[in-house]
C-alpha positions as CSV (number, residue, x, y, z in Angstrom):
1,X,105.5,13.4,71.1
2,X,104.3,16.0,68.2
3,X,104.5,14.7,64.6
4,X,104.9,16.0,61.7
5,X,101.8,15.6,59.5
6,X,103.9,15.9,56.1
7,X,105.5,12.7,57.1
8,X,102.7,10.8,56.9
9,X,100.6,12.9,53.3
10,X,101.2,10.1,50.6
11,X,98.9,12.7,48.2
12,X,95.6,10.3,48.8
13,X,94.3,11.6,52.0
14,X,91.5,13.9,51.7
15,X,93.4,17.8,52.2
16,X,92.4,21.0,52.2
17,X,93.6,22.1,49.0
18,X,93.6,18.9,46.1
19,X,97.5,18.4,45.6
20,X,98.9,16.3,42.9
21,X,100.9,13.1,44.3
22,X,104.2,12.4,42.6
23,X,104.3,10.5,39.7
24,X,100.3,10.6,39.0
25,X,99.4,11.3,35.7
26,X,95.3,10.4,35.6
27,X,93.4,13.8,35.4
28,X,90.2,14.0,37.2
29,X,87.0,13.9,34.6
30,X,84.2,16.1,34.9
31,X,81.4,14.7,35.2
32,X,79.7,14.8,31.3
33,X,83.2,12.9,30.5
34,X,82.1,10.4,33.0
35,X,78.7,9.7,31.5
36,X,79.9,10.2,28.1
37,X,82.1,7.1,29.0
38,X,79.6,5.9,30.4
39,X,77.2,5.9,27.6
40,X,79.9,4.8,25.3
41,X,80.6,1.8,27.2
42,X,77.2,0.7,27.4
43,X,76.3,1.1,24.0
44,X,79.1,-0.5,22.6
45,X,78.5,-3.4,25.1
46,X,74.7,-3.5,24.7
47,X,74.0,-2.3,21.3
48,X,71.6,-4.6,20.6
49,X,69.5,-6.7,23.1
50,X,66.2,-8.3,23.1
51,X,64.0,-8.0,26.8
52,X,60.7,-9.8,27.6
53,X,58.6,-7.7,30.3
54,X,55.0,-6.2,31.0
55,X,54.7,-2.7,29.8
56,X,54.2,-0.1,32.6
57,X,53.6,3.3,32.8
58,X,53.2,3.9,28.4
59,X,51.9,7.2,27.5
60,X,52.7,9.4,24.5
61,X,53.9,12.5,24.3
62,X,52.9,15.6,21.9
63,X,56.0,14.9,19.7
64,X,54.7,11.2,19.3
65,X,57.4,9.8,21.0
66,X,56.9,6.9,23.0
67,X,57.6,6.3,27.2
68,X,57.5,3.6,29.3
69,X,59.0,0.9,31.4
70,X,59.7,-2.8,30.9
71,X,59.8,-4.8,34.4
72,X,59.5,-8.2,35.8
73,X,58.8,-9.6,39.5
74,X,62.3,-8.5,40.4
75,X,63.9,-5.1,38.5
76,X,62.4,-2.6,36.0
77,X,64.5,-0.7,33.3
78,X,62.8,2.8,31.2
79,X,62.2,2.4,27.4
80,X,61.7,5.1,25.1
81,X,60.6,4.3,21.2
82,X,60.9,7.5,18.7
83,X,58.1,8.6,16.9
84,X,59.0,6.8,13.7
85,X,59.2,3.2,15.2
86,X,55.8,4.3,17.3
87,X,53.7,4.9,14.1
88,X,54.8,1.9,12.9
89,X,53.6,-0.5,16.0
90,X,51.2,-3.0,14.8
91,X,49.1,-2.7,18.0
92,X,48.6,-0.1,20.8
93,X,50.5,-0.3,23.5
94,X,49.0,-0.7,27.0
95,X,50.0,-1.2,30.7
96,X,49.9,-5.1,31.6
97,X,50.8,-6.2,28.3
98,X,53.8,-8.7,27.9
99,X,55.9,-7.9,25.3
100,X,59.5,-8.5,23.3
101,X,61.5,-5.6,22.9
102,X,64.3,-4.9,20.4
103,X,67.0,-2.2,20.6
104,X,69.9,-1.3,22.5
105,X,71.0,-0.1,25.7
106,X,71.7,3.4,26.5
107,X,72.4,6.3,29.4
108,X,70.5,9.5,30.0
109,X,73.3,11.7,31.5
110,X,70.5,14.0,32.9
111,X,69.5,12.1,35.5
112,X,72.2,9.3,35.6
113,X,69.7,6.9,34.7
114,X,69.8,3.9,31.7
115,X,67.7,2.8,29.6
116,X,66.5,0.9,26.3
117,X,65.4,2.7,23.2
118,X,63.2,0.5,21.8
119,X,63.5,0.0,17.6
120,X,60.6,-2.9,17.2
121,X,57.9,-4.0,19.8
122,X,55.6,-7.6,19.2
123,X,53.3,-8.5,22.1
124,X,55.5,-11.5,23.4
125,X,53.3,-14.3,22.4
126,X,49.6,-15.9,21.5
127,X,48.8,-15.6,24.8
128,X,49.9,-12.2,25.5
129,X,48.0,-11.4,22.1
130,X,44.7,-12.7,23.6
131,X,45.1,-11.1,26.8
132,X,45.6,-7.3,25.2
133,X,42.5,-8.4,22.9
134,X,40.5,-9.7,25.7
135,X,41.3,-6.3,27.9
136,X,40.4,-4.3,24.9
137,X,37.1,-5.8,23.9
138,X,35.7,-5.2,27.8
139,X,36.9,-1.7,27.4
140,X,34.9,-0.7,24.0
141,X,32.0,-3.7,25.5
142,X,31.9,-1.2,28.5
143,X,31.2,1.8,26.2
144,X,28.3,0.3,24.9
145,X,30.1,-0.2,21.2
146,X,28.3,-4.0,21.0
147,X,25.0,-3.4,22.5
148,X,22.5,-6.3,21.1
149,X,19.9,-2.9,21.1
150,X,22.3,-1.2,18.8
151,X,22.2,-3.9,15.7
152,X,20.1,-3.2,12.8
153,X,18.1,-5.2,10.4
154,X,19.8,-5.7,7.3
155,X,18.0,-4.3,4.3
156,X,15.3,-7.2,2.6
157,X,16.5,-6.2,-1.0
158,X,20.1,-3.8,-1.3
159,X,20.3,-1.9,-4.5
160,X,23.3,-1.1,-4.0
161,X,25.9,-2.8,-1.4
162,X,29.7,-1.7,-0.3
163,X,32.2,-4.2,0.2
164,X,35.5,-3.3,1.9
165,X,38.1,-5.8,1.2
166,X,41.2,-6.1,-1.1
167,X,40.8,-6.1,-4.7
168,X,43.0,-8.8,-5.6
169,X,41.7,-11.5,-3.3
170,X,39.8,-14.6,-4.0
171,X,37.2,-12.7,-1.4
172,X,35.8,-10.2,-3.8
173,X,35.6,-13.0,-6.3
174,X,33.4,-15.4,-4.5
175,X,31.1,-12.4,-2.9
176,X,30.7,-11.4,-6.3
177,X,30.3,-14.9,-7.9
178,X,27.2,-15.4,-5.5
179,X,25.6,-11.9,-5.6
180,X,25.2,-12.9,-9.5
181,X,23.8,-16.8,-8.7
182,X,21.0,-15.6,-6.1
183,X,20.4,-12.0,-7.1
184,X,22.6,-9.5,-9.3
185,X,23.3,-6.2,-7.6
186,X,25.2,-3.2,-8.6
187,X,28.2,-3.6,-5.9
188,X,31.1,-1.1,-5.3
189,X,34.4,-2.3,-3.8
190,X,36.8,0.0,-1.7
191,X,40.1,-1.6,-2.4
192,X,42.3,-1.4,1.0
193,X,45.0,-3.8,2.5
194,X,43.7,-6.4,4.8
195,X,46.9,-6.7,6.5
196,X,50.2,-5.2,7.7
197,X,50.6,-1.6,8.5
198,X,48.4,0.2,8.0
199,X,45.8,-1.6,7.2
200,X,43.5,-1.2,9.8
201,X,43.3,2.8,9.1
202,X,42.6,2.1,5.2
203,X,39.6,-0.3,6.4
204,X,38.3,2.4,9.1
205,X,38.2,5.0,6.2
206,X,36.3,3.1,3.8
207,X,33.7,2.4,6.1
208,X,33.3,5.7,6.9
209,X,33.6,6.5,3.1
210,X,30.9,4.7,2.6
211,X,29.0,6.5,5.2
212,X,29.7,10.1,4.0
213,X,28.0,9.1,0.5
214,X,24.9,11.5,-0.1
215,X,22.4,10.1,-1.7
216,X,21.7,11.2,-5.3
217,X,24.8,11.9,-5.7
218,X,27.0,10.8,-8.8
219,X,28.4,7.7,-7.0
220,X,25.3,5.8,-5.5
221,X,24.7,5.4,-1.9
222,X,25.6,1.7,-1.0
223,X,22.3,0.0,1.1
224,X,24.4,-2.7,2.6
225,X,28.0,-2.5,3.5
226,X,30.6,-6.0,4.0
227,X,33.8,-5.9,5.1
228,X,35.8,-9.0,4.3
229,X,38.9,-11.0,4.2
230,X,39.8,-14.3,4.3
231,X,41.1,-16.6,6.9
232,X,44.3,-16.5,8.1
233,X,46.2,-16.6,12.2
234,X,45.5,-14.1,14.8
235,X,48.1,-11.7,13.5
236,X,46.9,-11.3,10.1
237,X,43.0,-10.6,11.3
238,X,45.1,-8.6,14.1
239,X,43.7,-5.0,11.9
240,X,40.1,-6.2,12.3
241,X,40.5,-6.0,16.1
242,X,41.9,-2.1,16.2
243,X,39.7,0.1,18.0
244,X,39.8,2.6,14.9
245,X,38.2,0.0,13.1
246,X,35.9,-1.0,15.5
247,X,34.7,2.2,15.8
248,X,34.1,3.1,12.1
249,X,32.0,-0.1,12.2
250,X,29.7,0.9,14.9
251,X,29.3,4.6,13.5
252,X,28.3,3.4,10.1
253,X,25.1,5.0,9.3
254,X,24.7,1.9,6.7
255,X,24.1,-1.6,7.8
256,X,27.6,-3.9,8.2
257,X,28.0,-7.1,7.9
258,X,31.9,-8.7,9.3
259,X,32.8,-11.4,7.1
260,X,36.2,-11.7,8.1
261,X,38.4,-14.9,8.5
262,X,36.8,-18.5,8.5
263,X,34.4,-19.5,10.8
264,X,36.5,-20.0,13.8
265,X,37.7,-16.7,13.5
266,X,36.4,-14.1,15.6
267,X,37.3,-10.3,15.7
268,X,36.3,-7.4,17.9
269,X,34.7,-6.3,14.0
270,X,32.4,-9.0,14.3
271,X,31.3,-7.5,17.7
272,X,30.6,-3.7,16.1
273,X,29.1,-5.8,12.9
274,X,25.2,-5.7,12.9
275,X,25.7,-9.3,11.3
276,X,28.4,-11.6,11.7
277,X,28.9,-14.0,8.6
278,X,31.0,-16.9,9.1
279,X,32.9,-16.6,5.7
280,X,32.6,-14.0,2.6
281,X,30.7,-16.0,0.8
282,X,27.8,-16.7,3.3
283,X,27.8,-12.7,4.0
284,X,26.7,-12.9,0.1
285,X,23.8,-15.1,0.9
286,X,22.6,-12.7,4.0
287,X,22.9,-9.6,1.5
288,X,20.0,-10.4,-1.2
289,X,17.5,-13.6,-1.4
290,X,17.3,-15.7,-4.2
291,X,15.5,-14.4,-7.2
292,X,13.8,-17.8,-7.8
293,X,12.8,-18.2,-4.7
294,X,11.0,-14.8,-4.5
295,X,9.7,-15.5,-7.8
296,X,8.1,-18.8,-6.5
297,X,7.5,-17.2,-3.5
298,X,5.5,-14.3,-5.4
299,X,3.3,-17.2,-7.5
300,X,2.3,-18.9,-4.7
301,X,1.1,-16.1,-3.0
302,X,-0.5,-15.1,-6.4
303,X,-2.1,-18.5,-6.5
304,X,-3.2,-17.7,-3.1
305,X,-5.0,-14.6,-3.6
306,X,-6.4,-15.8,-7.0
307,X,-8.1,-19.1,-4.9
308,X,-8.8,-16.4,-1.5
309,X,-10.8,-14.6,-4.2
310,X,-12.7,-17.6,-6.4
311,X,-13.4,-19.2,-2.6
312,X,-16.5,-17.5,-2.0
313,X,-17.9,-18.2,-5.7
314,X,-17.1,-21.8,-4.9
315,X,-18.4,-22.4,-1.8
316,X,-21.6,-20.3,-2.8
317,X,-21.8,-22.9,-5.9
318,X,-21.1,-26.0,-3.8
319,X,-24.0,-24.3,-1.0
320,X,-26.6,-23.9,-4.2
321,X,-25.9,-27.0,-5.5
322,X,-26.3,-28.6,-2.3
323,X,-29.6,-26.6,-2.1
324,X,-30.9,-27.8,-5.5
325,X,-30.3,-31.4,-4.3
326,X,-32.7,-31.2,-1.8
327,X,-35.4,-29.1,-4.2
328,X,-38.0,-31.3,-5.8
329,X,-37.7,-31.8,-9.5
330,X,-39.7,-29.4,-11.9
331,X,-42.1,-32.3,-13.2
332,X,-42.9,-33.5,-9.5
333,X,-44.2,-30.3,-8.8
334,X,-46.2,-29.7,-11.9
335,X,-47.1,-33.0,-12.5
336,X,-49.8,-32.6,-9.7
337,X,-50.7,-29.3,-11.2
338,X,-50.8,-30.7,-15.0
339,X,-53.0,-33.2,-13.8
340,X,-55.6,-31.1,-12.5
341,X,-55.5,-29.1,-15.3
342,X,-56.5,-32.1,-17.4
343,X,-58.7,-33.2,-15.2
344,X,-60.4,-29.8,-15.3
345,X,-60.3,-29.5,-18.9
346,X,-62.2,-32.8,-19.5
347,X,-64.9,-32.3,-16.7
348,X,-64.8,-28.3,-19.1
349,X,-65.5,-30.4,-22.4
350,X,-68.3,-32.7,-20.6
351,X,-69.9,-29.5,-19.0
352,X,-70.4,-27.6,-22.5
353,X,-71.4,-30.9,-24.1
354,X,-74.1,-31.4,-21.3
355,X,-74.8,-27.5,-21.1
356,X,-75.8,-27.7,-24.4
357,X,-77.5,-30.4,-24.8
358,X,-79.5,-28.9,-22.0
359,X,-80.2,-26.0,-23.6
360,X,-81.1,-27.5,-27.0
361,X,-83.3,-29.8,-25.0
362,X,-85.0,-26.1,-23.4
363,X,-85.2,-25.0,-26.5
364,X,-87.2,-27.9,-28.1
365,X,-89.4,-27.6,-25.0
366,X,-89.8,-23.7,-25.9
367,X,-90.1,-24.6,-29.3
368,X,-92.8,-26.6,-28.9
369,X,-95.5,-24.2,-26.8
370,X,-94.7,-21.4,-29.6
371,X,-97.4,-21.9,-32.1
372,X,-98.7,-19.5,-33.9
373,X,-102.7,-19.6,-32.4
374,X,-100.8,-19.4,-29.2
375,X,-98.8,-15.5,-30.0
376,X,-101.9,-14.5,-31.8
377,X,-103.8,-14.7,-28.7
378,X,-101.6,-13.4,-26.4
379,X,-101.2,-10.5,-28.6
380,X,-104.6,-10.1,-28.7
381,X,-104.5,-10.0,-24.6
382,X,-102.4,-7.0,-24.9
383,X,-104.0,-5.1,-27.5
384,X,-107.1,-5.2,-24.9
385,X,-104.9,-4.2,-21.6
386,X,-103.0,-1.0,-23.8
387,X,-106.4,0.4,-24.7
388,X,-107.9,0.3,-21.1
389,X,-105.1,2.4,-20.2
390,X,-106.3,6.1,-19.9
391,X,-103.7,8.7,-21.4
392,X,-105.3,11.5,-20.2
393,X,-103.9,15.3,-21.4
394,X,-104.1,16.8,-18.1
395,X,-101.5,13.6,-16.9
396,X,-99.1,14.4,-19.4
397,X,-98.8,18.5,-19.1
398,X,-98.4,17.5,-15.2
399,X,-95.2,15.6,-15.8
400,X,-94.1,18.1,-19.0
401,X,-94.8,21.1,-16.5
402,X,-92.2,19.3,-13.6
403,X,-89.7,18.5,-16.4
404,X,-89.9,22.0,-17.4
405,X,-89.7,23.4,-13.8
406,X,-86.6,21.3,-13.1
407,X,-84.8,22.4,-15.9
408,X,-85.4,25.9,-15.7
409,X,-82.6,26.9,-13.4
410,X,-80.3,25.1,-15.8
411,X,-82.1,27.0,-18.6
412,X,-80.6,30.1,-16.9
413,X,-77.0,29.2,-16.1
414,X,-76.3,27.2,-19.9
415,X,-75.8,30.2,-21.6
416,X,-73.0,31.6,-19.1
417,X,-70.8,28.4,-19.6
418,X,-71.3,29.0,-23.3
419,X,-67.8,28.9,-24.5
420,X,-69.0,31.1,-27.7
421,X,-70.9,33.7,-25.3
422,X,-67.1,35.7,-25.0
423,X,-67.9,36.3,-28.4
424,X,-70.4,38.8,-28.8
425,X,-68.0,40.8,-26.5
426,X,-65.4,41.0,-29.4
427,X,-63.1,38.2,-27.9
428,X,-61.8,35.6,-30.2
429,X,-61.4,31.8,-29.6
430,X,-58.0,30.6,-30.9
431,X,-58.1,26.5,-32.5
432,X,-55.8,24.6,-34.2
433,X,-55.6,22.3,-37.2
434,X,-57.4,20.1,-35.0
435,X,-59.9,22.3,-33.8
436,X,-58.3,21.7,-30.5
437,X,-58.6,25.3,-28.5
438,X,-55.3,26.9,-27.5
439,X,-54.9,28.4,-24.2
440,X,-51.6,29.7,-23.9
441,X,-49.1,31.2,-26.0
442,X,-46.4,28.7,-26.2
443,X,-49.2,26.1,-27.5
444,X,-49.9,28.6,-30.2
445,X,-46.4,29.1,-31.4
446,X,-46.1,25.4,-32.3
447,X,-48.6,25.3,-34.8
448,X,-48.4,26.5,-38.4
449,X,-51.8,27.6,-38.7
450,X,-54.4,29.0,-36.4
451,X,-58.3,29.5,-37.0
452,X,-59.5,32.5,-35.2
453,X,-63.1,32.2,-34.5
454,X,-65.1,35.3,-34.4
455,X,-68.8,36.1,-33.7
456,X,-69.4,36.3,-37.3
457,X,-67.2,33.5,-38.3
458,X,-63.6,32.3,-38.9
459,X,-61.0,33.0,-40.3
460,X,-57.1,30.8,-40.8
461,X,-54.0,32.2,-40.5
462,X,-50.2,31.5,-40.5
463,X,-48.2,32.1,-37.3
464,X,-45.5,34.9,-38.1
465,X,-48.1,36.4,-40.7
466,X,-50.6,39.0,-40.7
467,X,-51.9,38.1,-43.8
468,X,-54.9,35.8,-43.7
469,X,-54.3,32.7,-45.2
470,X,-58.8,31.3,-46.3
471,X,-61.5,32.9,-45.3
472,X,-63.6,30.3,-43.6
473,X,-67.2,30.8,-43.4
474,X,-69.8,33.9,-43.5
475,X,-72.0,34.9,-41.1
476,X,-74.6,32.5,-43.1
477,X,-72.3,29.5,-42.5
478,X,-74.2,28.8,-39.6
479,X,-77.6,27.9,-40.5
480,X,-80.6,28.5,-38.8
481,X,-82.9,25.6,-38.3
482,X,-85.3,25.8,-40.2
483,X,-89.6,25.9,-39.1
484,X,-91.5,23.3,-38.3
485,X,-94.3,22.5,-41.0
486,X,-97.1,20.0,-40.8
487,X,-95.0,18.0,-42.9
488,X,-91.9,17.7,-40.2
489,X,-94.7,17.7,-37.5
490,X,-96.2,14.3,-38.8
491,X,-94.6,11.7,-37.6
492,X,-92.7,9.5,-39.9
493,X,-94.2,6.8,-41.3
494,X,-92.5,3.3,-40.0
495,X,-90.8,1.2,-42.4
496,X,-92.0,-2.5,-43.3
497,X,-90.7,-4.7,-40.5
498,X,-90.6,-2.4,-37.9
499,X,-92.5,-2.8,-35.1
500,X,-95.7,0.3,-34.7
501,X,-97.0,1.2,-31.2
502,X,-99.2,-1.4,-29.9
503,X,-97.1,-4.2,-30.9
504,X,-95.6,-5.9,-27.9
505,X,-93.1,-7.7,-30.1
């Protein structure tokens, strides 16, 4: 049987054409009115919650905002954190890290999607805290960043050393308390915040501050740098484990030393460091020795050159001492020889006493057989034996006439090797004061006077002059002999006492 379908249209079945039913009086909503209610509704009922989950998905975008997602084992929800509340984060957000997040719930109409904008972030927990610092010390260990082959030795002696830490601390106070009890320095301090935000940029920038120091510069070039603070949890150290910091530590051109937090306190700084002090004060006591000690030090090793250098002289005196020792004594050696001397010097004295008694003993002999009876005769005896001896002429013109031959050829060659032969020739024979002949001019110029000998005589003169100073002698100065007479041919007539030919004594 055909129906009717207006009958049956109560204005909620699906028609061609949307028809209003009677009595309805709810408009339809687009849909931005939808997710504007939406959005209203959430925000009003979730305007401020507070959700534990493990960060997924974070990156950053060019405007600095923040993105990520929050989930559990069971549901994830997106997060978004404005730039402002970003730059403020005490740490840097990384997937896998379990965190507390504080803000309120909210709709993105463009894709019909909620989520939470995030106002404050912590890492939820100690644990949590370990975890991220644990991931992030294998990441910068992986790079290389705390190398054993990277640390340097500290300098033995800083002139000048850098220390990074707040300037209203106790920490400055003790570093510079024992710098001045071991060895005074000259120390600059870089005042920065050791805590809170940021912190962790201000301590970065000094040690790089440090580092871009020329040297001879107006501000000194620190030797040594320490960056310090003093113990606290893990949140306040929590800027010592940035990776900006971290980084500025192991760039430094300038040796570090960490000294931050107590000795149970350990940072990723203390990693980068190239020396890790346990507290501020120790770091003090690995900058600079102790003055005294050096001092002692250099005495002893003065004291050790000085005996190094007197060590030969002694052992060289203790070796010649040793070596007298065994040398005999002075008088045992000549006591042998000073007894042979006096034995020699006795049997001397006998021998001249004996000697000359033998002699005056000869001489009384001799004395005796010299009479005069005795000389007379033997005088006699000789007289007789001279006149049997024939002295013939003829024997004595033999030997004159062999004489004479033998010293005729040197008859001939004496008068060449006359030095006065030159002469007659017109030469003239220069003498000194002296009568020392000169033979050269330079032996002439050093006397006063000369005497020029000619053939005919002398005559003195002064050097530098032309003037003659004495005539010496005439050509009659040198005498002929004169002749033999029968006077000077008759031989001269002995004295009394001397013996005449004949007399043999």
């Amino acid at each position: 049987m055909p129906f009717d379908d207006d009958e049956f249209d109560d204005g909620r079945s699906g028609g061609l054409v949307a028809k209003q039913a009677a009595g309805d009086n709810a408009a339809p909503l687009s849909i931005s009115e939808i997710s504007n209610l939406l959005k209203r509704t959430v925000e009003d009922r979730f305007g401020f919650v507070r959700l534990r989950g493990e960060l997924s998905g974070v990156k950053r975008a060019a405007s600095g905002h923040l993105y990520c997602a929050l989930k559990d084992d069971k549901a994830v929800i997106d997060g978004v954190m404005w730039r402002g509340g970003a730059q403020r984060l005490a740490f840097r957000p990384e997937d896998g890290i379990e965190v507390i997040a504080t803000g309120k719930l909210t709709t993105y109409p463009g894709r019909s999607k909620y989520q939470v904008v995030i106002e404050t972030m912590e890492i939820a927990g100690e644990g949590a805290l370990l975890a991220l610092l644990e991931k992030l010390r294998a990441r910068l260990a992986a790079e290389g960043l705390f190398a054993p082959e990277r640390k340097r030795e500290l300098p033995f002696l800083p002139r000048v050393i850098g220390v990074v830490t707040s300037p209203t601390g106790a920490v400055i106070r003790d570093i510079l308390h024992r710098l001045d009890d071991r060895f005074p320095s000259h120390v600059l301090v870089w005042p920065v915040l050791v805590q809170g935000e940021g912190s962790a940029q201000q301590v970065a920038n000094a040690v790089r501050g440090f580092s871009a120091i020329r040297p001879g510069g107006p501000v000194p070039r620190p030797d040594l740098v320490i960056v310090a603070r003093g113990g606290g949890s893990i949140e306040d150290l929590w800027s010592f484990n940035e990776e900006v910091v971290v980084r500025a530590v192991a760039e430094s051109s300038i040796p570090v030393i960490s000294a931050v937090g107590h000795e149970t306190d350990t940072t990723l700084c203390d990693y980068a460091a190239d020396r890790r002090a346990p507290t501020p004060t120790a770091a003090a006591e690995m900058a600079v020795p102790v003055r005294l000690e050096l001092a002692a030090t250099l005495d002893e090793l003065a004291y050790r050159k000085r005996r190094c250098a007197l060590r030969p002289v002694t052992l060289g005196r203790e070796r010649l001492e040793a070596r007298v020792q065994r040398l005999p004594r002075p008088e045992a050696i000549l006591a042998a020889k000073a007894q042979k001397l006096d034995e020699l010097s006795e049997r001397l004295r006998r021998g001249l006493r004996d000697e000359a008694a033998a002699k005056r003993e000869q001489l009384g002999r001799t004395a005796s057989r010299l009479s005069l009876p005795l000389l007379r005769h033997r005088v006699e005896r000789c007289d007789e034996r001279l006149t049997r001896v024939g002295l013939t002429a003829r024997l004595l013109t033999r030997r004159w006439t062999l004489a004479r031959d033998s010293l005729a050829p040197v008859s001939r060659v004496l008068p060449q090797l006359d030095p006065k032969r030159p002469l007659e020739r017109g030469y003239v024979l220069a003498k000194g004061p002296d009568g020392r002949a000169l033979t050269s001019r330079q032996a002439a110029a050093r006397e006063s006077l000369l005497t020029l000998e000619f053939r005919d005589g002398e005559l003195t003169v002064a050097v530098g002059t032309e003037a003659p100073v004495q005539a010496a002698t005439t050509p009659g100065t040198f005498a002929e002999p004169a002749p033999e007479t029968p006077a000077s041919r008759r031989p001269a007539r002995p004295k009394a006492g001397e013996p005449r030919q004949g007399d043999l004594f």
